[in-house]
XYZ file of C-alpha atoms in Angstrom:
174
model
C -25.014 -16.752 -13.731
C -25.468 -13.089 -13.707
C -24.364 -11.420 -10.787
C -26.721 -8.598 -9.359
C -23.543 -6.243 -7.778
C -26.849 -4.519 -5.535
C -26.338 -7.423 -3.196
C -24.555 -7.568 0.509
C -21.467 -7.528 1.217
C -21.781 -10.720 2.186
C -23.057 -12.586 -1.112
C -20.182 -10.380 -2.728
C -17.894 -12.417 -0.688
C -18.763 -15.881 -0.736
C -18.863 -14.928 -4.559
C -14.848 -14.009 -4.329
C -14.199 -17.254 -2.338
C -14.744 -19.639 -5.936
C -12.118 -20.964 -7.827
C -12.705 -18.626 -10.628
C -10.655 -16.077 -11.488
C -12.840 -14.430 -14.134
C -15.822 -14.376 -11.753
C -13.692 -12.792 -9.406
C -12.761 -10.193 -11.684
C -16.350 -9.256 -12.834
C -16.813 -8.681 -8.896
C -13.884 -5.958 -9.148
C -15.039 -4.227 -12.266
C -18.522 -3.575 -11.140
C -18.390 -3.057 -6.860
C -20.050 1.061 -7.575
C -23.479 -0.901 -7.185
C -21.651 -1.676 -3.006
C -21.382 1.388 -0.913
C -18.247 2.519 -0.372
C -17.635 1.480 3.523
C -19.005 -2.707 1.926
C -16.406 -1.747 -1.104
C -13.402 -0.583 1.136
C -13.873 -4.556 3.455
C -14.897 -6.937 0.095
C -11.420 -4.636 -1.830
C -9.664 -5.240 1.411
C -10.340 -8.307 1.323
C -9.294 -8.842 -1.860
C -6.085 -8.206 -0.874
C -5.479 -11.501 0.492
C -6.387 -13.294 -2.635
C -4.105 -15.480 -4.140
C -4.386 -14.476 -7.212
C -1.974 -11.715 -8.097
C -4.374 -10.396 -10.524
C -7.059 -9.793 -8.026
C -4.909 -7.870 -5.613
C -3.164 -5.905 -7.975
C -6.050 -4.766 -9.560
C -7.282 -4.220 -5.911
C -4.797 -2.468 -4.290
C -5.355 0.195 -7.520
C -9.222 0.767 -6.713
C -8.327 1.274 -2.596
C -6.728 4.309 -3.846
C -9.890 5.822 -5.071
C -10.344 6.207 -1.180
C -7.175 7.824 0.204
C -6.452 8.416 3.438
C -9.438 6.028 5.216
C -7.589 3.093 4.414
C -4.207 3.768 5.738
C -4.609 2.599 8.671
C -6.210 -0.543 7.676
C -3.132 -1.091 4.841
C -0.790 -0.748 7.913
C -1.881 -3.492 9.700
C -2.328 -5.606 6.771
C 1.361 -5.180 6.479
C 2.132 -6.352 9.904
C -0.065 -9.229 9.713
C -0.521 -10.513 5.920
C 0.648 -12.893 3.780
C 3.945 -11.526 1.943
C 1.668 -11.277 -1.284
C -0.867 -9.023 0.964
C 2.183 -6.906 2.417
C 3.280 -6.324 -1.311
C -0.098 -4.953 -2.264
C -0.841 -2.833 0.308
C 2.044 -1.560 -0.757
C 1.478 -0.766 -3.768
C -1.946 1.083 -2.384
C -0.009 2.874 0.293
C 2.581 4.237 -1.819
C 0.141 5.432 -4.827
C -1.909 6.877 -1.256
C 1.256 8.519 -0.844
C -0.298 9.652 3.251
C 2.594 10.239 5.516
C 0.736 8.443 8.042
C 2.503 5.389 5.950
C 6.008 5.982 5.771
C 6.671 4.331 9.339
C 4.413 1.365 8.349
C 6.347 0.805 5.002
C 9.907 1.658 6.794
C 9.780 -0.734 9.425
C 8.392 -3.225 6.122
C 11.562 -1.894 4.359
C 14.051 -2.853 6.853
C 12.897 -6.289 8.145
C 10.498 -8.286 6.007
C 12.773 -10.728 4.309
C 10.284 -11.367 1.068
C 12.227 -9.796 -1.969
C 9.104 -8.790 -3.951
C 7.986 -7.494 -0.501
C 10.907 -5.902 0.065
C 10.997 -3.785 -3.538
C 7.349 -2.686 -3.111
C 7.829 -1.043 0.123
C 10.813 0.995 -1.436
C 8.938 2.300 -4.472
C 6.230 2.889 -1.777
C 8.570 5.133 0.416
C 10.051 6.798 -2.779
C 6.128 7.509 -3.918
C 5.595 8.894 -0.072
C 8.923 11.154 -0.938
C 7.624 12.280 -3.587
C 4.217 13.101 -2.913
C 5.317 15.708 -0.245
C 9.407 15.983 0.053
C 9.313 18.499 3.582
C 6.597 16.805 5.535
C 8.732 12.951 4.678
C 12.173 15.067 5.420
C 10.887 16.630 9.098
C 8.880 12.311 10.012
C 11.476 10.750 9.254
C 13.626 12.845 11.720
C 11.077 12.870 14.027
C 11.302 8.525 13.577
C 13.016 6.789 16.354
C 15.676 5.127 14.239
C 18.990 4.648 14.394
C 21.273 6.581 12.094
C 22.225 3.781 10.257
C 19.239 2.489 9.886
C 18.025 6.272 8.220
C 21.539 6.065 6.128
C 19.898 3.064 4.384
C 16.442 4.607 4.207
C 18.540 7.504 2.309
C 19.898 5.312 -0.204
C 17.010 3.138 -0.906
C 16.446 7.184 -2.076
C 19.058 8.248 -3.870
C 19.984 5.083 -5.306
C 16.290 5.752 -7.078
C 15.257 9.366 -7.685
C 18.923 11.404 -6.727
C 17.061 15.229 -7.451
C 14.184 13.701 -4.647
C 17.602 12.526 -2.609
C 19.139 15.913 -2.579
C 16.323 18.047 -1.533
C 15.800 15.231 1.629
C 18.816 16.229 1.983
C 19.267 19.444 1.931
C 16.365 19.766 4.174
C 17.505 16.884 7.012
C 20.824 19.117 7.194
C 19.161 22.742 7.548
C 16.864 21.719 10.016
């Protein structure tokens, strides 16, 4: 079946409900014919798909929309399945918006799924790398206990020692 991508969002969402991963991948590859608002809605919906391949592809495609998708991704961190939360973390890390920090840290400290925790750690580090100064200020302003802050800093120290030194210095000076 030949798929026309100038179709309305509902038709595309119906195609994405099919069992064929190849068909779904073709839809994702050709979303350019759909307006931005609908593309975002479709990609967010794909983050809830059972296929990791599709979720990962959608996660990286969402990055191009930047900060405008952060609030919706933050909501997915609170209500999605574990695989949706993990995929949302990938996108949030790549975008690197400090507005995602609170949701990512909450997930990191409270989620029980190892894949989600791994992706939340990666997102945390990428957000910190994009703007260490903003990160340092934001993490200090968060209402978290000192031992939780220590856990966050330990994660950064173990994964990005130079970044940790930079953040620690900034926190010490304030």
